[in-house]
CSV table of C-alpha atoms in Angstrom, one decimal:
chain,number,residue,atom,x,y,z
A,119,UNK,CA,0.0,0.0,0.0
A,120,UNK,CA,1.2,3.5,-0.8
A,121,UNK,CA,1.3,6.2,1.8
A,122,UNK,CA,0.1,9.7,1.0
A,123,UNK,CA,0.9,12.7,3.2
A,124,UNK,CA,-2.2,15.0,3.5
A,125,UNK,CA,-1.9,18.5,1.9
A,126,UNK,CA,-0.6,21.0,4.4
A,127,UNK,CA,-3.3,22.8,6.3
A,128,UNK,CA,-2.3,26.0,4.6
A,129,UNK,CA,0.1,27.0,1.8
A,130,UNK,CA,3.4,27.6,3.5
A,131,UNK,CA,4.7,29.9,0.8
A,132,UNK,CA,1.5,31.9,0.6
A,133,UNK,CA,2.0,33.0,4.2
A,134,UNK,CA,5.8,33.2,3.9
A,135,UNK,CA,6.8,33.9,0.3
A,136,UNK,CA,10.5,34.1,1.3
A,137,UNK,CA,10.5,30.3,1.9
A,138,UNK,CA,10.2,29.7,-1.8
A,139,UNK,CA,14.0,29.9,-2.0
A,140,UNK,CA,14.4,27.3,0.8
A,141,UNK,CA,11.9,24.7,-0.5
A,142,UNK,CA,13.5,21.2,-0.5
A,143,UNK,CA,12.4,17.6,-1.1
A,144,UNK,CA,12.5,14.9,1.5
A,145,UNK,CA,11.7,11.2,1.1
A,146,UNK,CA,9.4,10.0,3.9
A,147,UNK,CA,10.0,6.3,4.4
A,148,UNK,CA,6.8,5.4,6.2
A,149,UNK,CA,8.0,2.1,7.9
A,150,UNK,CA,5.3,-0.3,8.7
A,151,UNK,CA,5.6,-3.8,10.3
A,152,UNK,CA,6.0,-6.5,7.6
A,153,UNK,CA,8.3,-9.2,6.3
A,154,UNK,CA,11.1,-7.6,4.3
A,155,UNK,CA,13.7,-9.8,2.6
A,156,UNK,CA,17.4,-9.2,2.0
A,157,UNK,CA,16.8,-7.5,-1.4
A,158,UNK,CA,14.2,-5.0,0.1
A,159,UNK,CA,14.8,-1.6,1.5
A,160,UNK,CA,13.6,-1.8,5.1
A,161,UNK,CA,14.1,-1.1,8.8
A,162,UNK,CA,14.8,-4.1,11.0
A,163,UNK,CA,14.9,-6.8,8.3
A,164,UNK,CA,17.8,-9.1,7.0
A,165,UNK,CA,20.7,-7.4,5.2
A,166,UNK,CA,22.1,-8.2,1.8
A,167,UNK,CA,25.4,-9.3,3.2
A,168,UNK,CA,27.9,-11.7,1.4
A,169,UNK,CA,28.6,-14.8,3.4
A,170,UNK,CA,32.4,-14.3,3.2
A,171,UNK,CA,32.4,-10.6,4.1
A,172,UNK,CA,33.4,-9.9,7.7
A,173,UNK,CA,30.5,-8.6,9.8
A,174,UNK,CA,31.3,-5.2,11.4
A,175,UNK,CA,32.2,-5.2,15.0
A,176,UNK,CA,32.8,-2.6,17.7
A,177,UNK,CA,36.2,-2.7,19.3
A,178,UNK,CA,35.7,0.1,21.8
A,179,UNK,CA,35.4,-0.3,25.5
A,180,UNK,CA,31.8,-1.1,26.5
A,181,UNK,CA,29.8,-0.7,29.7
A,182,UNK,CA,29.4,-4.1,31.4
A,183,UNK,CA,25.8,-5.3,31.4
A,184,UNK,CA,24.4,-7.5,34.2
A,185,UNK,CA,21.1,-8.4,32.6
A,186,UNK,CA,19.3,-8.1,29.3
A,187,UNK,CA,16.5,-9.4,27.1
A,188,UNK,CA,16.5,-12.3,24.7
A,189,UNK,CA,15.4,-11.3,21.1
A,190,UNK,CA,13.0,-14.3,20.8
A,191,UNK,CA,11.4,-13.4,24.1
A,192,UNK,CA,11.1,-9.7,23.1
A,193,UNK,CA,9.2,-10.8,19.9
A,194,UNK,CA,6.9,-13.2,21.9
A,195,UNK,CA,6.1,-10.4,24.3
A,196,UNK,CA,5.3,-8.0,21.5
A,197,UNK,CA,3.0,-10.5,20.0
A,198,UNK,CA,1.2,-11.0,23.2
A,199,UNK,CA,1.1,-7.4,24.3
A,200,UNK,CA,3.3,-8.1,27.3
A,201,UNK,CA,6.8,-7.4,28.5
A,202,UNK,CA,9.8,-9.7,28.1
A,203,UNK,CA,11.5,-11.1,31.2
A,204,UNK,CA,15.0,-10.0,32.0
A,205,UNK,CA,17.8,-12.5,32.1
A,206,UNK,CA,21.2,-12.5,33.8
A,207,UNK,CA,23.9,-11.7,31.3
A,208,UNK,CA,25.8,-14.9,30.6
A,209,UNK,CA,29.3,-14.5,32.0
A,210,UNK,CA,30.8,-16.9,29.6
A,211,UNK,CA,29.6,-15.0,26.6
A,212,UNK,CA,29.8,-11.5,28.1
A,213,UNK,CA,31.6,-9.1,25.8
A,214,UNK,CA,33.3,-7.5,28.8
A,215,UNK,CA,34.8,-4.1,28.5
A,216,UNK,CA,37.1,-4.4,25.5
A,217,UNK,CA,34.9,-5.9,22.7
A,218,UNK,CA,34.7,-6.9,20.1
A,219,UNK,CA,30.9,-6.8,19.9
A,220,UNK,CA,29.0,-7.4,16.7
A,221,UNK,CA,27.1,-4.4,15.4
A,222,UNK,CA,23.4,-4.9,15.1
A,223,UNK,CA,21.9,-4.2,11.6
A,224,UNK,CA,19.2,-1.6,11.8
A,225,UNK,CA,18.2,-0.8,8.2
A,226,UNK,CA,19.2,-0.9,4.5
A,227,UNK,CA,18.1,1.4,1.6
A,228,UNK,CA,18.5,0.8,-2.1
A,229,UNK,CA,18.5,3.9,-4.3
A,230,UNK,CA,16.2,2.1,-6.7
A,231,UNK,CA,13.5,2.1,-3.9
A,232,UNK,CA,14.3,5.4,-2.2
A,233,UNK,CA,14.1,8.7,-4.2
A,234,UNK,CA,16.7,11.2,-3.0
A,235,UNK,CA,19.1,8.7,-1.5
A,236,UNK,CA,22.6,10.1,-2.3
A,237,UNK,CA,25.2,8.0,-4.0
A,238,UNK,CA,27.9,6.6,-1.8
A,239,UNK,CA,31.6,6.3,-2.6
A,240,UNK,CA,32.3,5.3,-6.2
A,241,UNK,CA,28.6,5.3,-7.1
A,242,UNK,CA,27.5,2.9,-4.3
A,243,UNK,CA,23.7,2.6,-4.3
A,244,UNK,CA,23.0,0.6,-1.1
A,245,UNK,CA,23.3,2.1,2.3
A,246,UNK,CA,23.3,-0.3,5.4
A,247,UNK,CA,23.0,1.2,8.9
A,248,UNK,CA,24.3,-0.5,12.1
A,249,UNK,CA,24.3,0.3,15.8
A,250,UNK,CA,26.5,-1.2,18.6
A,251,UNK,CA,24.0,-3.0,20.9
A,252,UNK,CA,26.0,-1.9,24.0
A,253,UNK,CA,26.8,1.5,25.4
A,254,UNK,CA,30.0,3.4,26.0
A,255,UNK,CA,31.2,5.6,28.8
A,256,UNK,CA,29.4,7.1,31.8
A,257,UNK,CA,26.9,8.9,29.5
A,258,UNK,CA,25.8,5.6,27.8
A,259,UNK,CA,26.9,6.8,24.4
A,260,UNK,CA,26.2,4.8,21.3
A,261,UNK,CA,28.3,3.9,18.3
A,262,UNK,CA,27.0,3.6,14.7
A,263,UNK,CA,28.3,2.3,11.4
A,264,UNK,CA,27.5,3.0,7.8
A,265,UNK,CA,28.4,0.5,5.1
A,266,UNK,CA,28.0,1.4,1.4
A,267,UNK,CA,27.7,-1.2,-1.3
A,268,UNK,CA,27.1,-1.5,-5.0
A,269,UNK,CA,24.1,-3.7,-5.5
A,270,UNK,CA,25.2,-5.4,-8.7
A,271,UNK,CA,28.6,-6.3,-7.3
A,272,UNK,CA,27.1,-7.6,-4.0
A,273,UNK,CA,24.6,-9.8,-5.9
A,274,UNK,CA,27.5,-11.7,-7.4
A,275,UNK,CA,28.3,-13.1,-4.0
A,276,UNK,CA,25.6,-15.8,-4.5
A,277,UNK,CA,25.6,-16.9,-0.9
A,278,UNK,CA,24.5,-14.5,1.9
A,279,UNK,CA,24.9,-14.4,5.7
A,280,UNK,CA,21.9,-15.6,7.6
A,281,UNK,CA,21.6,-15.2,10.5
A,282,UNK,CA,24.2,-12.5,11.4
A,283,UNK,CA,26.3,-12.6,14.5
A,284,UNK,CA,24.7,-11.0,17.6
A,285,UNK,CA,25.1,-10.6,21.3
A,286,UNK,CA,23.4,-13.2,23.4
A,287,UNK,CA,21.1,-10.6,25.0
A,288,UNK,CA,20.0,-7.1,24.3
A,289,UNK,CA,20.3,-4.4,27.0
A,290,UNK,CA,16.8,-3.0,26.4
A,291,UNK,CA,13.6,-4.0,24.6
A,292,UNK,CA,13.9,-1.1,22.2
A,293,UNK,CA,17.2,-2.4,20.9
A,294,UNK,CA,15.4,-4.9,18.7
A,295,UNK,CA,13.9,-3.3,15.6
A,296,UNK,CA,10.6,-4.6,14.4
A,297,UNK,CA,11.0,-5.7,10.8
A,298,UNK,CA,9.3,-3.0,8.7
A,299,UNK,CA,8.7,-2.6,5.0
A,300,UNK,CA,8.9,0.9,3.5
A,301,UNK,CA,6.5,3.1,1.5
A,302,UNK,CA,8.7,5.9,0.2
A,303,UNK,CA,7.1,9.2,-0.6
A,304,UNK,CA,8.6,12.5,-1.6
A,305,UNK,CA,7.2,15.7,-0.1
A,306,UNK,CA,8.2,19.4,0.2
A,307,UNK,CA,10.1,20.5,3.3
A,308,UNK,CA,11.3,23.7,4.8
A,309,UNK,CA,14.1,24.5,7.2
A,310,UNK,CA,13.8,24.6,11.0
A,311,UNK,CA,13.0,28.1,12.1
A,312,UNK,CA,15.8,29.1,14.4
A,313,UNK,CA,18.8,31.4,14.4
A,314,UNK,CA,21.5,30.3,12.0
A,315,UNK,CA,19.1,28.4,9.7
A,316,UNK,CA,16.8,31.2,8.4
A,317,UNK,CA,17.2,35.0,8.3
A,318,UNK,CA,16.3,36.7,11.6
A,319,UNK,CA,13.5,38.8,10.1
A,320,UNK,CA,11.8,35.7,8.7
A,321,UNK,CA,12.1,33.9,12.0
A,322,UNK,CA,10.5,36.8,13.7
A,323,UNK,CA,7.5,36.7,11.3
A,324,UNK,CA,7.1,33.0,11.8
A,325,UNK,CA,7.2,33.4,15.6
A,326,UNK,CA,4.6,36.1,15.4
A,327,UNK,CA,2.4,34.0,13.2
A,328,UNK,CA,2.6,31.1,15.6
A,329,UNK,CA,1.6,33.3,18.5
A,330,UNK,CA,-1.3,34.7,16.5
A,331,UNK,CA,-2.5,31.1,15.7
A,332,UNK,CA,-2.5,30.2,19.4
A,333,UNK,CA,-4.5,33.4,20.2
A,334,UNK,CA,-7.1,32.6,17.6
A,335,UNK,CA,-7.4,28.8,17.8
A,336,UNK,CA,-6.0,27.8,21.2
A,337,UNK,CA,-4.8,24.2,21.7
A,338,UNK,CA,-5.7,23.3,18.1
A,339,UNK,CA,-3.6,26.0,16.5
A,340,UNK,CA,-1.2,25.4,13.6
A,341,UNK,CA,2.5,25.6,14.3
A,342,UNK,CA,5.2,26.2,11.7
A,343,UNK,CA,7.7,23.6,13.2
A,344,UNK,CA,5.1,20.9,13.8
A,345,UNK,CA,2.7,21.3,10.8
A,346,UNK,CA,4.6,23.1,8.0
A,347,UNK,CA,8.3,22.6,8.2
A,348,UNK,CA,9.7,19.0,8.6
A,349,UNK,CA,7.7,15.8,8.7
A,350,UNK,CA,8.3,13.4,11.5
A,351,UNK,CA,9.6,9.8,11.2
A,352,UNK,CA,12.3,8.1,9.2
A,353,UNK,CA,13.3,10.1,6.1
A,354,UNK,CA,16.0,10.5,3.5
A,355,UNK,CA,17.5,13.9,2.6
A,356,UNK,CA,15.7,17.1,3.4
A,357,UNK,CA,16.6,19.3,6.4
A,358,UNK,CA,17.7,18.3,9.9
A,359,UNK,CA,15.3,18.9,12.8
A,360,UNK,CA,16.9,20.5,15.8
A,361,UNK,CA,14.2,20.1,18.5
A,362,UNK,CA,16.5,19.0,21.3
A,363,UNK,CA,19.8,20.8,20.6
A,364,UNK,CA,19.1,23.8,18.5
A,365,UNK,CA,20.9,24.2,15.1
A,366,UNK,CA,24.5,23.3,14.9
A,367,UNK,CA,27.2,23.3,12.2
A,368,UNK,CA,28.1,19.8,11.1
A,369,UNK,CA,31.5,19.8,9.3
A,370,UNK,CA,33.6,16.9,8.1
A,371,UNK,CA,36.2,15.9,10.6
A,372,UNK,CA,38.6,15.0,7.7
A,373,UNK,CA,38.4,18.1,5.5
A,374,UNK,CA,36.1,20.6,7.3
A,375,UNK,CA,33.6,20.7,4.4
A,376,UNK,CA,30.0,21.3,5.5
A,377,UNK,CA,28.3,17.9,5.5
A,378,UNK,CA,25.1,16.8,3.8
A,379,UNK,CA,22.2,15.1,5.6
A,380,UNK,CA,21.8,11.6,4.3
A,381,UNK,CA,19.2,10.1,6.6
A,382,UNK,CA,17.1,10.9,9.7
A,383,UNK,CA,16.1,7.9,11.9
A,384,UNK,CA,13.4,8.7,14.5
A,385,UNK,CA,11.7,6.4,17.0
A,386,UNK,CA,8.3,8.0,16.6
A,387,UNK,CA,6.4,8.4,13.3
A,388,UNK,CA,4.0,10.8,14.9
A,389,UNK,CA,3.1,12.5,18.2
A,390,UNK,CA,0.4,14.8,19.5
A,391,UNK,CA,2.1,17.9,17.9
A,392,UNK,CA,2.8,16.4,14.5
A,393,UNK,CA,-0.3,14.4,13.8
A,394,UNK,CA,-1.2,16.4,10.7
A,395,UNK,CA,1.5,14.5,8.8
A,396,UNK,CA,-0.2,11.1,9.4
A,397,UNK,CA,-0.9,9.6,5.9
A,398,UNK,CA,-4.4,9.5,4.4
A,399,UNK,CA,-4.2,5.7,4.3
A,400,UNK,CA,-3.9,5.6,8.1
A,401,UNK,CA,-7.0,7.7,8.7
A,402,UNK,CA,-10.8,7.1,8.8
A,403,UNK,CA,-12.1,9.3,6.0
A,404,UNK,CA,-15.4,9.8,8.0
A,405,UNK,CA,-13.6,11.6,10.8
A,406,UNK,CA,-11.5,14.8,10.9
A,407,UNK,CA,-8.2,15.8,12.5
A,408,UNK,CA,-6.5,13.7,15.1
A,409,UNK,CA,-9.7,11.7,15.8
A,410,UNK,CA,-9.4,10.2,12.3
A,411,UNK,CA,-6.1,8.4,13.0
A,412,UNK,CA,-6.5,4.7,13.1
A,413,UNK,CA,-4.5,2.4,15.4
A,414,UNK,CA,-2.5,5.3,16.9
A,415,UNK,CA,-0.4,3.1,19.3
A,416,UNK,CA,1.2,0.9,16.5
A,417,UNK,CA,1.5,3.9,14.1
A,418,UNK,CA,3.3,6.0,16.6
A,419,UNK,CA,6.4,3.7,16.9
A,420,UNK,CA,6.3,1.0,14.2
A,421,UNK,CA,10.0,0.2,14.3
A,422,UNK,CA,10.1,-0.1,18.1
A,423,UNK,CA,13.5,1.6,18.1
A,424,UNK,CA,14.6,4.6,20.2
A,425,UNK,CA,17.5,6.9,19.7
A,426,UNK,CA,18.8,8.7,22.8
A,427,UNK,CA,16.0,10.0,24.8
A,428,UNK,CA,13.5,10.0,22.0
A,429,UNK,CA,15.6,12.2,19.7
A,430,UNK,CA,16.3,12.2,16.0
A,431,UNK,CA,19.4,10.5,14.7
A,432,UNK,CA,20.8,12.5,11.8
A,433,UNK,CA,23.4,10.8,9.6
A,434,UNK,CA,25.6,13.3,7.7
A,435,UNK,CA,28.0,12.5,4.9
A,436,UNK,CA,30.8,14.5,3.3
A,437,UNK,CA,29.9,15.8,-0.2
A,438,UNK,CA,33.5,16.4,-1.1
A,439,UNK,CA,34.7,12.8,-0.5
A,440,UNK,CA,32.4,9.9,0.2
A,441,UNK,CA,35.3,7.9,1.8
A,442,UNK,CA,35.4,10.4,4.7
A,443,UNK,CA,33.7,9.1,7.9
A,444,UNK,CA,30.1,10.1,8.4
A,445,UNK,CA,28.9,11.9,11.4
A,446,UNK,CA,26.0,10.8,13.7
A,447,UNK,CA,24.2,13.6,15.4
A,448,UNK,CA,21.4,13.2,18.0
A,449,UNK,CA,19.1,16.2,18.0
């Protein structure tokens, strides 16, 4: 099934003509639970990974875990609507503090499926995203990994890895992604309205408009950031959202070139403030507004993943040299 974003409640550029110069395109991925295969773009499914290719591992020091959750028990608990039991971390298999720990595959995207996916090094057209299942340091930091591939060359492998290596337990239930198929859709997007992103006079006009909306419509008022700017959820390209941190410069650590946003991963596909972006296919046409949204609980977090304290994970790449390391920014 396709997913179609409803028309915005008002024409953004009719209210703020200056935004015409900033209009961009973003590909909303619309993950929904399903059964993706190794040749599908997805979140949480099996990766197209040659059998003889070493699986990525994290060699950094890790926080020692004392208990965790078995993946099979997590899935059973989700099916039953319950919560999985915790288990003592098996000492014999504990990764300890030095690693190595196998990265967990989170998602993969083929450019043939996802409009707007930038090319990787040497024309690579398949991006695979990983996260270390354990944490690092006193602030429970995470480590991520991006692997680029050329689909045609990868297919020549003939034999593929299944299942991948993994830790015996996961530290939290939300470490295990729910396998999701994608329904890519391109929509218009506009920048976050804060200093350093848009001109100050335009930001002042947007703020004044937001205040006027609240005065006129109260709790049901439109809001530029929530309703007109950047859609929620997993998306490729477009503009970064800066709800938690405020705008920041993201430059390449290797050459200082300003980096380009490749992907945004978000735990929630919608919330109370962004419900106007929920696709038409997920609504009851007989109802209006938020009341029309069907199966809100499963729609809100289909992948079951979280990033930080419910933040957006932005993946930036260097436009000057695709071999330079990406940057991973929680915002």
